[in-house]
PDB file of C-alpha atoms in Angstrom:
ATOM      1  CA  UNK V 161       0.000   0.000   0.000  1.00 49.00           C
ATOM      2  CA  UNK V 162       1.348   3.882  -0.872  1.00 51.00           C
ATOM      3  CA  UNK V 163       0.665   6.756   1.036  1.00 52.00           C
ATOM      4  CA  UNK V 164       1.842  10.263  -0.469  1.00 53.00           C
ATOM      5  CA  UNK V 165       3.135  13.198   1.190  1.00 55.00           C
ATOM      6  CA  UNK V 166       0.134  13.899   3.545  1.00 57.00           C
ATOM      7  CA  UNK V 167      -0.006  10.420   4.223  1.00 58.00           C
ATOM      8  CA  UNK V 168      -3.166   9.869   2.617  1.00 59.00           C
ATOM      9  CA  UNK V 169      -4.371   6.213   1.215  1.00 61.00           C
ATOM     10  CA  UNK V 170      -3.734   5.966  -2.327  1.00 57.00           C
ATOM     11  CA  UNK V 171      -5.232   2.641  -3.347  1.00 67.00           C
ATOM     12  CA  UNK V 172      -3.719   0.556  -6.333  1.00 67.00           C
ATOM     13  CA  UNK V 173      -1.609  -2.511  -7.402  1.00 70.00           C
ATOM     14  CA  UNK V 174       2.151  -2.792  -7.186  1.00 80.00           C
ATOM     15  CA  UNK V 175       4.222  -3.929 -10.451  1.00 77.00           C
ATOM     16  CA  UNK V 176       4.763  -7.114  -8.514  1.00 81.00           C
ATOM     17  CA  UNK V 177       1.630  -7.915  -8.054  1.00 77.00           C
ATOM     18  CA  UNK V 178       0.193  -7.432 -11.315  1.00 80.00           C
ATOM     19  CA  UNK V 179       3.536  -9.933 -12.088  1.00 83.00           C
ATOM     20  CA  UNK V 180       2.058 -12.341 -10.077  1.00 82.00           C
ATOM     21  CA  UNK V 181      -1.908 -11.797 -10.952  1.00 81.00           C
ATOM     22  CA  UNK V 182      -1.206 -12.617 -14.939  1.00 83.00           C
ATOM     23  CA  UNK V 183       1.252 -15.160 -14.194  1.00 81.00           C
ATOM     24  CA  UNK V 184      -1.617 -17.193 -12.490  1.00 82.00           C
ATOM     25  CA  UNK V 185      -4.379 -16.102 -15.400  1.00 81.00           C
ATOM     26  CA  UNK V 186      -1.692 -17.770 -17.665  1.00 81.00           C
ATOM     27  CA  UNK V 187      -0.709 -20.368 -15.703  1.00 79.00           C
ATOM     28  CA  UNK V 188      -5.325 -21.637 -16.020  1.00 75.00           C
ATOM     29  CA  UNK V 189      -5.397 -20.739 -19.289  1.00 77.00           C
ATOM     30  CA  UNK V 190      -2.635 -23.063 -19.716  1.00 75.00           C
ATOM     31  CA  UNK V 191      -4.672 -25.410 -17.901  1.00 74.00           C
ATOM     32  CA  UNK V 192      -8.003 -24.412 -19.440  1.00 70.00           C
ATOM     33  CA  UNK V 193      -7.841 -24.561 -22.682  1.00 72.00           C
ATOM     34  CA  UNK V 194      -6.793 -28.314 -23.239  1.00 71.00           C
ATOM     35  CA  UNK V 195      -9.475 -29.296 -20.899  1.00 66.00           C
ATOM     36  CA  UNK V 196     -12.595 -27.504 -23.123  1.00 71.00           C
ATOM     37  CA  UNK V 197     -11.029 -28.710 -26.331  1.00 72.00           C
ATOM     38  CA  UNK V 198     -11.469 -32.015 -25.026  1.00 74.00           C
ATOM     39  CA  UNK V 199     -14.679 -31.593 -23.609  1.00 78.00           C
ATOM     40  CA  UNK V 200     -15.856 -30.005 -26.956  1.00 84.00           C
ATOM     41  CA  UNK V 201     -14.146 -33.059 -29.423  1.00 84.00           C
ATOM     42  CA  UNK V 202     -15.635 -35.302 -26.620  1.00 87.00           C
ATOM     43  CA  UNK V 203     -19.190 -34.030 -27.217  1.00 90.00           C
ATOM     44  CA  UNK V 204     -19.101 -33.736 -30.243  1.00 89.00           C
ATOM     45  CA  UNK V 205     -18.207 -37.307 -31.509  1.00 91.00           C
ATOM     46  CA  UNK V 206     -20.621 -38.415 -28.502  1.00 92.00           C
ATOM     47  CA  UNK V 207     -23.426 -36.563 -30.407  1.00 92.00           C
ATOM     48  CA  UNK V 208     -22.507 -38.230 -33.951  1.00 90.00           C
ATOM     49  CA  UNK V 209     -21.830 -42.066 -32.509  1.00 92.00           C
ATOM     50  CA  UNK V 210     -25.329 -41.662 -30.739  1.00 93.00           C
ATOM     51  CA  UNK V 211     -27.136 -40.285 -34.414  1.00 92.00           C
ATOM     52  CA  UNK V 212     -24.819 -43.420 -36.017  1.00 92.00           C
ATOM     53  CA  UNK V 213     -26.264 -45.587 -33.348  1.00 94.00           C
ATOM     54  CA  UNK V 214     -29.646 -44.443 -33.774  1.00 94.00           C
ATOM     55  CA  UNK V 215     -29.460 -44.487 -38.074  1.00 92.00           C
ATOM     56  CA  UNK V 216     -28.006 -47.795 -37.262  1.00 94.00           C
ATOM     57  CA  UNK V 217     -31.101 -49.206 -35.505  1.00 95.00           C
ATOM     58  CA  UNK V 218     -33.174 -47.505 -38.152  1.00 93.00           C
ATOM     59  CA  UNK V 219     -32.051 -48.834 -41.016  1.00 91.00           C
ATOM     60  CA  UNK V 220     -31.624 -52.673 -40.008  1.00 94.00           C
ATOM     61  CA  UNK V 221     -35.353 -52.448 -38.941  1.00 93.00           C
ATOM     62  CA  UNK V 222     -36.473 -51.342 -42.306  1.00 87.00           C
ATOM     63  CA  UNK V 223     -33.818 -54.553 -43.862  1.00 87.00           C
ATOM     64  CA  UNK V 224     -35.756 -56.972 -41.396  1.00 89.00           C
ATOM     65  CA  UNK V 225     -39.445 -55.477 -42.586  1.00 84.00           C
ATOM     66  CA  UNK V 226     -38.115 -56.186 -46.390  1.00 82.00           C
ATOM     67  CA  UNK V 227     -36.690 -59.430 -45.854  1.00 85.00           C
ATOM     68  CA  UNK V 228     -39.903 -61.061 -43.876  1.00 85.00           C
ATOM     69  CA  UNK V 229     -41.939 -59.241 -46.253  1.00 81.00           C
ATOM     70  CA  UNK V 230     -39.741 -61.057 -49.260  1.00 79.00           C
ATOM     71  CA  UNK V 231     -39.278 -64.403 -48.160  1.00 82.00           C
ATOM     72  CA  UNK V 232     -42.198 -65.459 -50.102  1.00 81.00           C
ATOM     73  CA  UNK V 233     -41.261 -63.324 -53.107  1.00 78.00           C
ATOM     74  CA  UNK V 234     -39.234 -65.113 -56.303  1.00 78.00           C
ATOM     75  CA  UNK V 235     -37.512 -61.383 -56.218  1.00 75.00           C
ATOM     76  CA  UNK V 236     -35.985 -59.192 -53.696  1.00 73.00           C
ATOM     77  CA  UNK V 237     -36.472 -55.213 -54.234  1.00 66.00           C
ATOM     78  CA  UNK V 238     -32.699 -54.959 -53.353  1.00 63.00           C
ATOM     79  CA  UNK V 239     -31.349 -57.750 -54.113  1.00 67.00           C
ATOM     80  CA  UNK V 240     -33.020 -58.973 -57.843  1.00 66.00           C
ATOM     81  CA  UNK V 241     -33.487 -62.940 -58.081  1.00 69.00           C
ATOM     82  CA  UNK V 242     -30.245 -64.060 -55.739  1.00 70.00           C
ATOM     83  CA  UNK V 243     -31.466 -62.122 -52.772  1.00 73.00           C
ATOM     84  CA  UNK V 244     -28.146 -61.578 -51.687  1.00 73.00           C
ATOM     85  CA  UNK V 245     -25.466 -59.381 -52.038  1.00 75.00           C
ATOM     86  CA  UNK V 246     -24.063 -55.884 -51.018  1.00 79.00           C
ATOM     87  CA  UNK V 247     -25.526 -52.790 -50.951  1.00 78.00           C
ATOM     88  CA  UNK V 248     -24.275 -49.447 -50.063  1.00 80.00           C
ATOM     89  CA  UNK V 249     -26.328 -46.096 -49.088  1.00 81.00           C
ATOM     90  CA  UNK V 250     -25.298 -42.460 -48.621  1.00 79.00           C
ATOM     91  CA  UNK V 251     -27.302 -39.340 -47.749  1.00 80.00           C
ATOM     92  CA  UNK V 252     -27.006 -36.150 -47.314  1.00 77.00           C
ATOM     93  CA  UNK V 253     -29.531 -33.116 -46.888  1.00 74.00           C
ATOM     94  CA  UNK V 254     -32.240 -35.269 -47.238  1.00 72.00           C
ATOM     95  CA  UNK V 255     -31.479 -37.070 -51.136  1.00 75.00           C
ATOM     96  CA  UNK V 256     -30.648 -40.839 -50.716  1.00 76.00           C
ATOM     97  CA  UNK V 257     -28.555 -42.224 -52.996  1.00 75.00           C
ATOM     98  CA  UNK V 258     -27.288 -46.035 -53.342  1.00 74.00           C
ATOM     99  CA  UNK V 259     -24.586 -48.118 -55.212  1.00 73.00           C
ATOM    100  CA  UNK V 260     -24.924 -51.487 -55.458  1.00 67.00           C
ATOM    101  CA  UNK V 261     -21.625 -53.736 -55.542  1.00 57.00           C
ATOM    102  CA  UNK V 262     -20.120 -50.200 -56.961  1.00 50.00           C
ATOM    103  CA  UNK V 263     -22.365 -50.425 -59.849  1.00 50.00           C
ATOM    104  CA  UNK V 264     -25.113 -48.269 -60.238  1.00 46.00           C
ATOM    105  CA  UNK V 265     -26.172 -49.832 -63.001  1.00 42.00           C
ATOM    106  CA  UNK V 266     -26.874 -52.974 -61.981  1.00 43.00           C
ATOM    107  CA  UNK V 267     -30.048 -53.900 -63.252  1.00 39.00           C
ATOM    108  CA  UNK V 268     -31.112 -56.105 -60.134  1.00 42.00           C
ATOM    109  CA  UNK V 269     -30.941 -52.986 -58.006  1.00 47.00           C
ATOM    110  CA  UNK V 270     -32.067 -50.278 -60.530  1.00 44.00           C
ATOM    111  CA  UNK V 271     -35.612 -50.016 -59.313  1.00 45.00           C
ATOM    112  CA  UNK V 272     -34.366 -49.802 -55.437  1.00 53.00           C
ATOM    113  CA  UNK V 273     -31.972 -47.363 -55.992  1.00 48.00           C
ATOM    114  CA  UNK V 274     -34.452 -45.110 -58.728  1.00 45.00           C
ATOM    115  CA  UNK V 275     -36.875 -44.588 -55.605  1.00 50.00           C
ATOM    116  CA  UNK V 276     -34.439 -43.287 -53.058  1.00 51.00           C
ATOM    117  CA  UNK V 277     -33.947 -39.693 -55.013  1.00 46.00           C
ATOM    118  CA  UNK V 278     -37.232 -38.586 -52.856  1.00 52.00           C
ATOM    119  CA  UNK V 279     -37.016 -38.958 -48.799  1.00 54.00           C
ATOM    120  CA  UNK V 280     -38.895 -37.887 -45.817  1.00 56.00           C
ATOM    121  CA  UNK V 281     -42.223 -36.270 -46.601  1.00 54.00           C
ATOM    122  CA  UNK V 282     -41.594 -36.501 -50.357  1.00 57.00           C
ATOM    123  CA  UNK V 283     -40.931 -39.964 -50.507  1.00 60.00           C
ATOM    124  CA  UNK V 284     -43.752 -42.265 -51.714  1.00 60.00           C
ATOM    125  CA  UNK V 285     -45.418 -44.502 -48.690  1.00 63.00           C
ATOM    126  CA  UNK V 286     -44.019 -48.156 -47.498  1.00 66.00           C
ATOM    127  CA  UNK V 287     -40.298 -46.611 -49.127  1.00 72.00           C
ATOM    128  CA  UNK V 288     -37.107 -46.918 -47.936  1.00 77.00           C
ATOM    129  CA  UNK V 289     -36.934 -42.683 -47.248  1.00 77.00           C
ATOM    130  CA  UNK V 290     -40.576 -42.652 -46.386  1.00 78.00           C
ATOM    131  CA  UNK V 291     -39.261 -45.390 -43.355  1.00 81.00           C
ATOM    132  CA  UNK V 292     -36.105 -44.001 -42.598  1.00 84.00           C
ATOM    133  CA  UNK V 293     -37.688 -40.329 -41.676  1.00 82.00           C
ATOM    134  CA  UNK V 294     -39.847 -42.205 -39.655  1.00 83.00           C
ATOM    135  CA  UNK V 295     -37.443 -43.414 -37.642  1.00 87.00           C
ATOM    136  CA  UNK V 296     -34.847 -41.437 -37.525  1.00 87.00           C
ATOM    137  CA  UNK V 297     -36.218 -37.710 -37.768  1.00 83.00           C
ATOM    138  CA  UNK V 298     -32.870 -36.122 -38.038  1.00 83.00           C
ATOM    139  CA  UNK V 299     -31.790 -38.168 -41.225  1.00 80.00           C
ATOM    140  CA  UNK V 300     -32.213 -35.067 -43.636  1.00 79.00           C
ATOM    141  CA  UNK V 301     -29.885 -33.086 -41.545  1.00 83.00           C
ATOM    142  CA  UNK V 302     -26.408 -34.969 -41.607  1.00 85.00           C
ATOM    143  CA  UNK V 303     -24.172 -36.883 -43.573  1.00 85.00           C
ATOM    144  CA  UNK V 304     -23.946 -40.543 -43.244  1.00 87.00           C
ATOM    145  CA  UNK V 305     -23.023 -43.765 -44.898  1.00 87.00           C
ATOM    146  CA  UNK V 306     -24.556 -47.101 -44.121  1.00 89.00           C
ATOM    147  CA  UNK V 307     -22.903 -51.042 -45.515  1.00 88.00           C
ATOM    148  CA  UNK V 308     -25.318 -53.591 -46.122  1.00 87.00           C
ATOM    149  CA  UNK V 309     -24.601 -57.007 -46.926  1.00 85.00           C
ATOM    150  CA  UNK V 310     -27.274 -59.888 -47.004  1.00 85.00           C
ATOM    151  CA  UNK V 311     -30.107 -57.661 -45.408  1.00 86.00           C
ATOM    152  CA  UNK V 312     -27.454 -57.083 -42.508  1.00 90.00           C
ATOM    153  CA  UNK V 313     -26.330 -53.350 -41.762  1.00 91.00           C
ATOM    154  CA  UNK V 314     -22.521 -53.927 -41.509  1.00 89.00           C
ATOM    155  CA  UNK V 315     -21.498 -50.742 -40.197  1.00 89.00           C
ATOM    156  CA  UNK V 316     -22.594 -47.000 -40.136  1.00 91.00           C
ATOM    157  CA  UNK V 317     -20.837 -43.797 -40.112  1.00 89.00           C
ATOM    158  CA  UNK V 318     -22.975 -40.042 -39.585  1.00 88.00           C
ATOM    159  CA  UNK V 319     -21.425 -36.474 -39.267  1.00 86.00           C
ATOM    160  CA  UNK V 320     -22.956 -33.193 -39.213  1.00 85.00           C
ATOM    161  CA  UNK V 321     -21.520 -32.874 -42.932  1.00 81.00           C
ATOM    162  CA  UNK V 322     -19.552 -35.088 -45.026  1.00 76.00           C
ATOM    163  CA  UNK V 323     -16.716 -32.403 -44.388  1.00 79.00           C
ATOM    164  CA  UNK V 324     -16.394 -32.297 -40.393  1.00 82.00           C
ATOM    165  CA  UNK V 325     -13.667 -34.086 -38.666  1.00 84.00           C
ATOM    166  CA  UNK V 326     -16.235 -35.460 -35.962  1.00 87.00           C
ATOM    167  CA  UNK V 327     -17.265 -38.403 -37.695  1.00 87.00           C
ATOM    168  CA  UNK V 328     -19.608 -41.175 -35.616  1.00 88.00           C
ATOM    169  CA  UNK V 329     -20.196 -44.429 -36.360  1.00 89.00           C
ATOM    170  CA  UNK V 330     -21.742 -47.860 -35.091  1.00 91.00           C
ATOM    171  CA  UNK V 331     -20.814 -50.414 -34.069  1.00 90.00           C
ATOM    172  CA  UNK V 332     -17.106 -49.568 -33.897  1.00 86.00           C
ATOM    173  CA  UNK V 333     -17.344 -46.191 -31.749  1.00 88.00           C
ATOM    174  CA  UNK V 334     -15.324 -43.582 -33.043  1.00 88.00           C
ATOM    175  CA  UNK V 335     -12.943 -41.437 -29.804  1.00 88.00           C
ATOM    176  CA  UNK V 336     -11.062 -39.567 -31.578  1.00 87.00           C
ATOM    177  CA  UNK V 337     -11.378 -36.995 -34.917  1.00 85.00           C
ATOM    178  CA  UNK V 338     -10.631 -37.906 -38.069  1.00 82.00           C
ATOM    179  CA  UNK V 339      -6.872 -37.434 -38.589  1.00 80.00           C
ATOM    180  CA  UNK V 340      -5.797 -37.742 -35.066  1.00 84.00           C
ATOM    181  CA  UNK V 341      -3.357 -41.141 -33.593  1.00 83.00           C
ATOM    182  CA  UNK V 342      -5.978 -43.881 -33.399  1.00 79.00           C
ATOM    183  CA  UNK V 343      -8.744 -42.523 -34.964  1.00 81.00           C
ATOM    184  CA  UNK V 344     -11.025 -45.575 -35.415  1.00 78.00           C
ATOM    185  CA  UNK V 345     -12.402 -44.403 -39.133  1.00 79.00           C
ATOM    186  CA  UNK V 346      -9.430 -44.234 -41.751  1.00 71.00           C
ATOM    187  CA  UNK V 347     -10.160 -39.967 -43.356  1.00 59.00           C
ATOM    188  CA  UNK V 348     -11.119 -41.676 -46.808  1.00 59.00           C
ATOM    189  CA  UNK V 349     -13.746 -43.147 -45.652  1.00 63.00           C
ATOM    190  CA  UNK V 350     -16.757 -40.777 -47.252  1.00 57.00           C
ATOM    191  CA  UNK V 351     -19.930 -41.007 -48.847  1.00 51.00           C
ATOM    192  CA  UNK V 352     -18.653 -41.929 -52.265  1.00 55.00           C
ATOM    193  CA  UNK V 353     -16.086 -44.458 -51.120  1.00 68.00           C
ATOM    194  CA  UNK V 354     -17.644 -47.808 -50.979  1.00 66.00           C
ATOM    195  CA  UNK V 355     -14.490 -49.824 -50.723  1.00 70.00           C
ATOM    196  CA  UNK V 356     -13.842 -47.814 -47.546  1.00 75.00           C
ATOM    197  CA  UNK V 357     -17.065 -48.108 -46.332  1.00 76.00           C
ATOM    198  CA  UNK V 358     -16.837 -51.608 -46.522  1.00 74.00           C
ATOM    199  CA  UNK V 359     -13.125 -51.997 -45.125  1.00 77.00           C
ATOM    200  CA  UNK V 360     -14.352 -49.904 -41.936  1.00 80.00           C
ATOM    201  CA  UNK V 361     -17.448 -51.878 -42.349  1.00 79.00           C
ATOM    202  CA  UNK V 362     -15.311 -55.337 -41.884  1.00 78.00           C
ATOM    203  CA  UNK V 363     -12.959 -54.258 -38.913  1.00 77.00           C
ATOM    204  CA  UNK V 364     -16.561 -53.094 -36.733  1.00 76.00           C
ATOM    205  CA  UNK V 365     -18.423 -56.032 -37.499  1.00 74.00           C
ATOM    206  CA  UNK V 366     -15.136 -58.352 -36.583  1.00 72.00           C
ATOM    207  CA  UNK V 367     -14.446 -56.141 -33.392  1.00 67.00           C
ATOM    208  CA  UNK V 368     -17.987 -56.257 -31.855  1.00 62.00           C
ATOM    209  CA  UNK V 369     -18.725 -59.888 -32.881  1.00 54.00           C
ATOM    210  CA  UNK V 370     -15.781 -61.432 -32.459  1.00 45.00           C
TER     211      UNK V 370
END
């Protein structure tokens, strides 16, 4: 504390202290920082691993309503005469699109994959999008990327857009972003990459079934 000539208060902070005062602002931020960042990736990929496990659920549900409802059918509506095969779907702001093997053009999936172009409240009744906004209302507003193989979803991956780092998926659970040590999705994994899809798709189903 200073007094001046007439020994009057004069209140204030020395130079020390102020020394001292920022040194211990720096020394939380320090400590701060790190801790929200983590907090934030942690919420974040918490938030797309629960909409992966949730278009996960959604879209093996509709696959079981198919394949009861095709058992007694000579033709499957994915699948053409063998009823089998591999079948992969991608969607983003609410348009559905679908390869089948990597070929779109494969005739024994043409008619499946020319009725996903219209979803949610466009989509025509007892359709895949017409089901899959049922059940999962938020479909139209992410990215995501769903494997199926034999009317068995394989593995799913959903983001907030197909450009974010904070990529979810199901089964495999994804803890870290894309591009950091250990991140559980490879970064070419995407919504046009089937082979990835699949090779993700491979190492999920082997980790939680095995």
């Amino acid at each position: 504390m200073k007094y001046n000539k007439d020994r009057q208060r004069v209140s204030g902070f020395t130079l020390i202290e102020m020394i001292i005062v920022m040194g211990i602002i720096t020394v939380l931020i320090a400590v701060l920082v790190p801790a929200m960042n983590g907090y934030i990736t942690r919420s974040r990929l918490n938030t797309a691993n629960a909409n992966a496990k949730v278009l996960f659920n959604s879209v093996q549900t509709i696959m079981q309503e198919y394949e009861i409802r095709e058992r007694q059918q000579r033709t499957s509506a994915f699948y053409g005469e063998d009823k089998s095969g591999t079948l992969y779907l991608a969607g983003e702001d609410g348009q559905i699109t679908a390869t089948d093997g990597g070929d779109t053009t494969d005739t024994t999936s043409a008619a499946f994959i020319a009725t996903l172009g219209a979803a949610g409240a466009d989509a025509p009744a007892g359709t895949f999008g017409s089901r899959l906004a049922r059940l999962f209302a938020d479909f139209d507003q992410v990215a995501w990327a769903v494997y199926i193989e034999n009317y068995t979803v394989r593995g799913v991956v959903c983001a907030d857009t197909d450009t974010t780092l904070y990529v979810g998926a199901y089964p495999l659970r994804t803890t870290e972003k894309i591009g950091d040590p250990g991140c559980e999705i490879s970064a070419t994994v995407s919504r046009s990459d089937m082979a990835a899809m699949a090779a993700y798709s491979t190492v999920a189903w082997s980790t939680t079934e095995g």
